[in-house]
Tab-separated table of C-alpha atoms in Angstrom:
chain	number	residue	atom	x	y	z
A	1	UNK	CA	168.507	-37.938	-107.807
A	2	UNK	CA	167.988	-36.040	-110.886
A	3	UNK	CA	170.357	-34.271	-113.203
A	4	UNK	CA	168.970	-31.468	-112.701
A	5	UNK	CA	168.784	-31.921	-108.874
A	6	UNK	CA	172.689	-32.495	-108.927
A	7	UNK	CA	173.606	-30.078	-110.488
A	8	UNK	CA	171.638	-27.560	-108.156
A	9	UNK	CA	173.713	-29.151	-104.675
A	10	UNK	CA	176.634	-28.437	-106.968
A	11	UNK	CA	176.043	-25.063	-108.048
A	12	UNK	CA	176.416	-23.481	-104.741
A	13	UNK	CA	179.670	-22.385	-105.528
A	14	UNK	CA	178.880	-21.118	-108.741
A	15	UNK	CA	176.158	-18.777	-107.160
A	16	UNK	CA	178.161	-17.605	-104.555
A	17	UNK	CA	181.098	-16.629	-107.007
A	18	UNK	CA	178.546	-14.743	-108.987
A	19	UNK	CA	177.242	-12.912	-106.402
A	20	UNK	CA	180.860	-11.552	-105.271
A	21	UNK	CA	181.481	-10.622	-108.582
A	22	UNK	CA	178.353	-8.805	-109.633
A	23	UNK	CA	177.113	-7.769	-105.897
A	24	UNK	CA	179.062	-4.264	-105.912
A	25	UNK	CA	177.495	-3.644	-109.179
A	26	UNK	CA	174.035	-4.627	-108.368
A	27	UNK	CA	174.344	-2.528	-105.381
A	28	UNK	CA	174.878	0.435	-107.571
A	29	UNK	CA	172.058	-0.341	-110.042
A	30	UNK	CA	169.514	3.034	-109.933
A	31	UNK	CA	167.111	0.914	-108.449
A	32	UNK	CA	168.749	0.425	-105.198
A	33	UNK	CA	171.120	3.488	-105.057
A	34	UNK	CA	169.572	6.336	-106.800
A	35	UNK	CA	169.861	8.935	-104.184
A	36	UNK	CA	167.030	10.914	-106.020
A	37	UNK	CA	164.374	8.981	-107.363
A	38	UNK	CA	161.210	10.175	-109.301
A	39	UNK	CA	157.895	8.799	-108.022
A	40	UNK	CA	155.737	9.114	-105.016
A	41	UNK	CA	154.085	7.398	-102.297
A	42	UNK	CA	155.201	5.144	-99.948
A	43	UNK	CA	158.751	3.506	-100.152
A	44	UNK	CA	159.011	-0.650	-101.432
A	45	UNK	CA	161.757	-2.321	-99.886
A	46	UNK	CA	164.590	-1.255	-101.857
A	47	UNK	CA	163.800	2.779	-101.051
A	48	UNK	CA	162.100	3.616	-103.829
A	49	UNK	CA	159.127	5.061	-103.625
A	50	UNK	CA	155.994	2.664	-104.683
A	51	UNK	CA	154.333	4.621	-107.896
A	52	UNK	CA	156.949	5.291	-110.030
A	53	UNK	CA	157.027	8.660	-112.284
A	54	UNK	CA	153.725	8.521	-115.010
A	55	UNK	CA	152.396	5.760	-113.599
A	56	UNK	CA	148.792	5.048	-112.801
A	57	UNK	CA	148.030	2.031	-110.088
A	58	UNK	CA	145.510	-0.370	-111.599
A	59	UNK	CA	143.959	-3.540	-109.524
A	60	UNK	CA	144.644	-6.611	-109.875
A	61	UNK	CA	141.947	-7.481	-111.576
A	62	UNK	CA	142.546	-5.202	-114.443
A	63	UNK	CA	145.992	-5.955	-114.829
A	64	UNK	CA	146.501	-5.027	-118.960
A	65	UNK	CA	147.368	-7.671	-121.278
A	66	UNK	CA	150.240	-6.851	-123.900
A	67	UNK	CA	152.152	-8.723	-126.234
A	68	UNK	CA	152.864	-8.617	-129.930
A	69	UNK	CA	149.735	-9.774	-131.679
A	70	UNK	CA	150.092	-13.518	-130.996
A	71	UNK	CA	150.170	-15.839	-127.566
A	72	UNK	CA	151.837	-18.936	-128.181
A	73	UNK	CA	149.862	-22.095	-126.205
A	74	UNK	CA	152.594	-24.047	-124.845
A	75	UNK	CA	151.596	-27.240	-122.711
A	76	UNK	CA	153.424	-27.410	-119.364
A	77	UNK	CA	154.250	-30.835	-120.687
A	78	UNK	CA	155.786	-29.432	-124.065
A	79	UNK	CA	157.643	-26.083	-122.493
A	80	UNK	CA	161.466	-26.407	-122.575
A	81	UNK	CA	164.117	-23.407	-121.698
A	82	UNK	CA	167.437	-23.708	-123.391
A	83	UNK	CA	170.316	-22.082	-121.108
A	84	UNK	CA	173.375	-21.224	-123.801
A	85	UNK	CA	175.745	-19.409	-125.093
A	86	UNK	CA	178.731	-17.773	-122.947
A	87	UNK	CA	178.752	-20.483	-120.289
A	88	UNK	CA	180.657	-23.759	-119.333
A	89	UNK	CA	177.259	-26.218	-119.026
A	90	UNK	CA	174.893	-25.359	-120.942
A	91	UNK	CA	171.350	-27.031	-120.420
A	92	UNK	CA	167.715	-27.817	-121.368
A	93	UNK	CA	164.837	-27.935	-118.449
A	94	UNK	CA	161.740	-29.058	-118.642
A	95	UNK	CA	158.550	-27.894	-116.368
A	96	UNK	CA	159.360	-30.593	-113.821
A	97	UNK	CA	162.977	-30.127	-113.583
A	98	UNK	CA	161.937	-26.366	-112.894
A	99	UNK	CA	159.259	-27.682	-110.294
A	100	UNK	CA	162.453	-29.938	-108.763
A	101	UNK	CA	164.518	-26.546	-108.209
A	102	UNK	CA	164.255	-24.444	-105.140
A	103	UNK	CA	160.823	-22.458	-104.930
A	104	UNK	CA	160.389	-18.907	-104.030
A	105	UNK	CA	157.256	-16.875	-103.010
A	106	UNK	CA	157.555	-13.058	-103.692
A	107	UNK	CA	155.021	-10.185	-103.595
A	108	UNK	CA	156.285	-7.961	-106.619
A	109	UNK	CA	154.966	-4.515	-108.081
A	110	UNK	CA	154.704	-4.467	-111.737
A	111	UNK	CA	155.070	-1.184	-114.136
A	112	UNK	CA	154.868	-0.992	-117.586
A	113	UNK	CA	156.152	1.037	-120.030
A	114	UNK	CA	152.466	1.940	-121.003
A	115	UNK	CA	152.102	3.854	-117.866
A	116	UNK	CA	150.200	1.531	-115.574
A	117	UNK	CA	151.077	-0.069	-112.228
A	118	UNK	CA	150.063	-3.353	-110.284
A	119	UNK	CA	151.169	-3.436	-106.755
A	120	UNK	CA	151.168	-6.354	-104.776
A	121	UNK	CA	151.739	-9.531	-107.462
A	122	UNK	CA	152.374	-12.646	-105.800
A	123	UNK	CA	154.520	-14.528	-107.986
A	124	UNK	CA	155.523	-18.533	-107.523
A	125	UNK	CA	158.968	-19.866	-109.376
A	126	UNK	CA	162.420	-20.068	-109.359
A	127	UNK	CA	165.001	-17.482	-109.047
A	128	UNK	CA	166.446	-16.471	-112.409
A	129	UNK	CA	170.284	-16.724	-110.600
A	130	UNK	CA	169.579	-20.087	-109.725
A	131	UNK	CA	169.001	-21.513	-113.311
A	132	UNK	CA	171.863	-19.520	-114.585
A	133	UNK	CA	174.452	-20.704	-111.637
A	134	UNK	CA	173.411	-24.283	-113.631
A	135	UNK	CA	174.864	-23.056	-116.479
A	136	UNK	CA	178.358	-21.767	-115.005
A	137	UNK	CA	178.387	-18.576	-117.008
A	138	UNK	CA	181.444	-17.719	-118.328
A	139	UNK	CA	184.323	-15.272	-116.808
A	140	UNK	CA	183.504	-13.006	-119.718
A	141	UNK	CA	180.064	-13.219	-119.485
A	142	UNK	CA	178.462	-10.064	-119.159
A	143	UNK	CA	174.643	-10.048	-120.492
A	144	UNK	CA	171.716	-12.257	-120.967
A	145	UNK	CA	169.338	-12.074	-123.982
A	146	UNK	CA	165.912	-13.555	-123.259
A	147	UNK	CA	163.850	-15.062	-126.095
A	148	UNK	CA	160.255	-16.231	-126.516
A	149	UNK	CA	159.234	-18.380	-129.160
A	150	UNK	CA	156.634	-15.413	-130.825
A	151	UNK	CA	159.933	-13.434	-131.705
A	152	UNK	CA	160.358	-11.598	-128.725
A	153	UNK	CA	163.577	-10.519	-127.161
A	154	UNK	CA	164.789	-8.435	-124.379
A	155	UNK	CA	168.171	-7.619	-123.230
A	156	UNK	CA	169.503	-7.533	-119.258
A	157	UNK	CA	172.836	-6.878	-117.904
A	158	UNK	CA	173.733	-9.501	-115.414
A	159	UNK	CA	173.723	-7.747	-112.344
A	160	UNK	CA	170.211	-7.162	-113.059
A	161	UNK	CA	169.319	-10.386	-113.968
A	162	UNK	CA	170.771	-12.003	-111.170
A	163	UNK	CA	168.685	-10.013	-108.475
A	164	UNK	CA	167.257	-12.570	-106.050
A	165	UNK	CA	164.165	-10.697	-106.649
A	166	UNK	CA	163.880	-11.826	-110.506
A	167	UNK	CA	161.912	-14.329	-110.969
A	168	UNK	CA	161.341	-17.669	-113.705
A	169	UNK	CA	157.698	-17.545	-112.528
A	170	UNK	CA	155.193	-20.151	-113.069
A	171	UNK	CA	152.524	-19.136	-110.951
A	172	UNK	CA	150.557	-15.638	-110.018
A	173	UNK	CA	148.189	-15.019	-107.328
A	174	UNK	CA	147.976	-18.977	-106.181
A	175	UNK	CA	147.766	-20.193	-109.804
A	176	UNK	CA	149.126	-21.437	-112.651
A	177	UNK	CA	150.538	-18.407	-114.922
A	178	UNK	CA	147.698	-17.606	-117.982
A	179	UNK	CA	148.563	-18.026	-121.314
A	180	UNK	CA	147.859	-14.471	-121.520
A	181	UNK	CA	150.228	-13.314	-118.977
A	182	UNK	CA	152.990	-15.358	-120.379
A	183	UNK	CA	152.586	-18.987	-118.478
A	184	UNK	CA	153.537	-21.509	-118.513
A	185	UNK	CA	156.616	-19.775	-117.526
A	186	UNK	CA	157.733	-16.066	-117.825
A	187	UNK	CA	160.607	-13.820	-116.715
A	188	UNK	CA	159.284	-11.070	-113.768
A	189	UNK	CA	162.541	-8.539	-113.236
A	190	UNK	CA	160.238	-6.102	-111.084
A	191	UNK	CA	163.104	-3.520	-110.424
A	192	UNK	CA	162.876	-2.529	-114.107
A	193	UNK	CA	160.216	-1.760	-116.624
A	194	UNK	CA	157.838	-4.835	-117.446
A	195	UNK	CA	159.023	-5.735	-120.924
A	196	UNK	CA	162.293	-6.687	-119.535
A	197	UNK	CA	160.734	-9.546	-118.511
A	198	UNK	CA	160.135	-11.915	-121.510
A	199	UNK	CA	156.626	-14.227	-121.536
A	200	UNK	CA	156.359	-17.817	-122.390
A	201	UNK	CA	160.363	-17.775	-121.726
A	202	UNK	CA	162.294	-20.552	-124.195
A	203	UNK	CA	166.287	-19.541	-124.471
A	204	UNK	CA	168.832	-17.563	-121.983
A	205	UNK	CA	171.319	-16.480	-123.976
A	206	UNK	CA	174.498	-15.587	-122.089
A	207	UNK	CA	176.585	-12.880	-123.685
A	208	UNK	CA	179.890	-11.356	-123.016
A	209	UNK	CA	178.299	-8.131	-124.499
A	210	UNK	CA	174.852	-6.235	-124.925
A	211	UNK	CA	173.216	-6.650	-127.546
A	212	UNK	CA	169.560	-5.246	-127.726
A	213	UNK	CA	166.309	-7.145	-127.878
A	214	UNK	CA	162.967	-6.372	-129.674
A	215	UNK	CA	161.440	-3.387	-128.292
A	216	UNK	CA	164.965	-1.505	-127.567
A	217	UNK	CA	166.335	-1.930	-131.532
A	218	UNK	CA	162.986	-0.253	-131.975
A	219	UNK	CA	163.444	3.213	-129.576
A	220	UNK	CA	162.796	1.598	-126.231
A	221	UNK	CA	165.590	2.545	-123.376
A	222	UNK	CA	168.085	-0.279	-123.360
A	223	UNK	CA	168.336	0.240	-119.023
A	224	UNK	CA	164.151	0.359	-118.353
A	225	UNK	CA	165.069	2.318	-114.730
A	226	UNK	CA	161.160	3.069	-113.679
A	227	UNK	CA	162.465	5.609	-111.124
A	228	UNK	CA	164.244	7.712	-113.744
A	229	UNK	CA	161.142	7.708	-116.429
A	230	UNK	CA	163.504	5.747	-118.553
A	231	UNK	CA	161.534	4.609	-121.276
A	232	UNK	CA	163.102	5.980	-124.390
A	233	UNK	CA	166.475	6.522	-125.815
């Protein structure tokens, strides 16, 4: 048994403790508890309208590509993910380590702050909570900063990061996640606007207080809740 597989087995108690610690806060987040969500269309699995306000639905083949101007070319065998900061067991994962962890297949809606939505994208990957449990977040950890090699970063409170539909995704629609979509691995956080899911993710930094990322310090909302039209400060 490899070190990552051994640590994954040992992390079950950590996952349970994280769910107990953050479960109530998760349940009170707007994407799960907003009594008057904005938007239209049938409800998603969480009771929110499928189409948040101001969004236009694009077909899967029309899924736009947005980035800072650079698309890092990272072969799967060279991809590494560091998990560090406010944690008791920092770690580094390669792509084969990621595949050795429990795999999850989820269909998720993808909402971009620029005004488009793609419904029912089929992602495959590892739950972010499983990765963070391996690192054993410190009792004082409250937030996560996701870093990418192109200089991008974005922040998540742990009550968002630990939700069971937040993935480190390596495949979409049955194919390896392509470079322009953030491959080999990106974060997918479907209950928030898509800029909260870093492409080409290379580092997860656990924080003891909030710190804004690339777009957040440039005027984008720090919370990014689609059903509140929560785009800018």
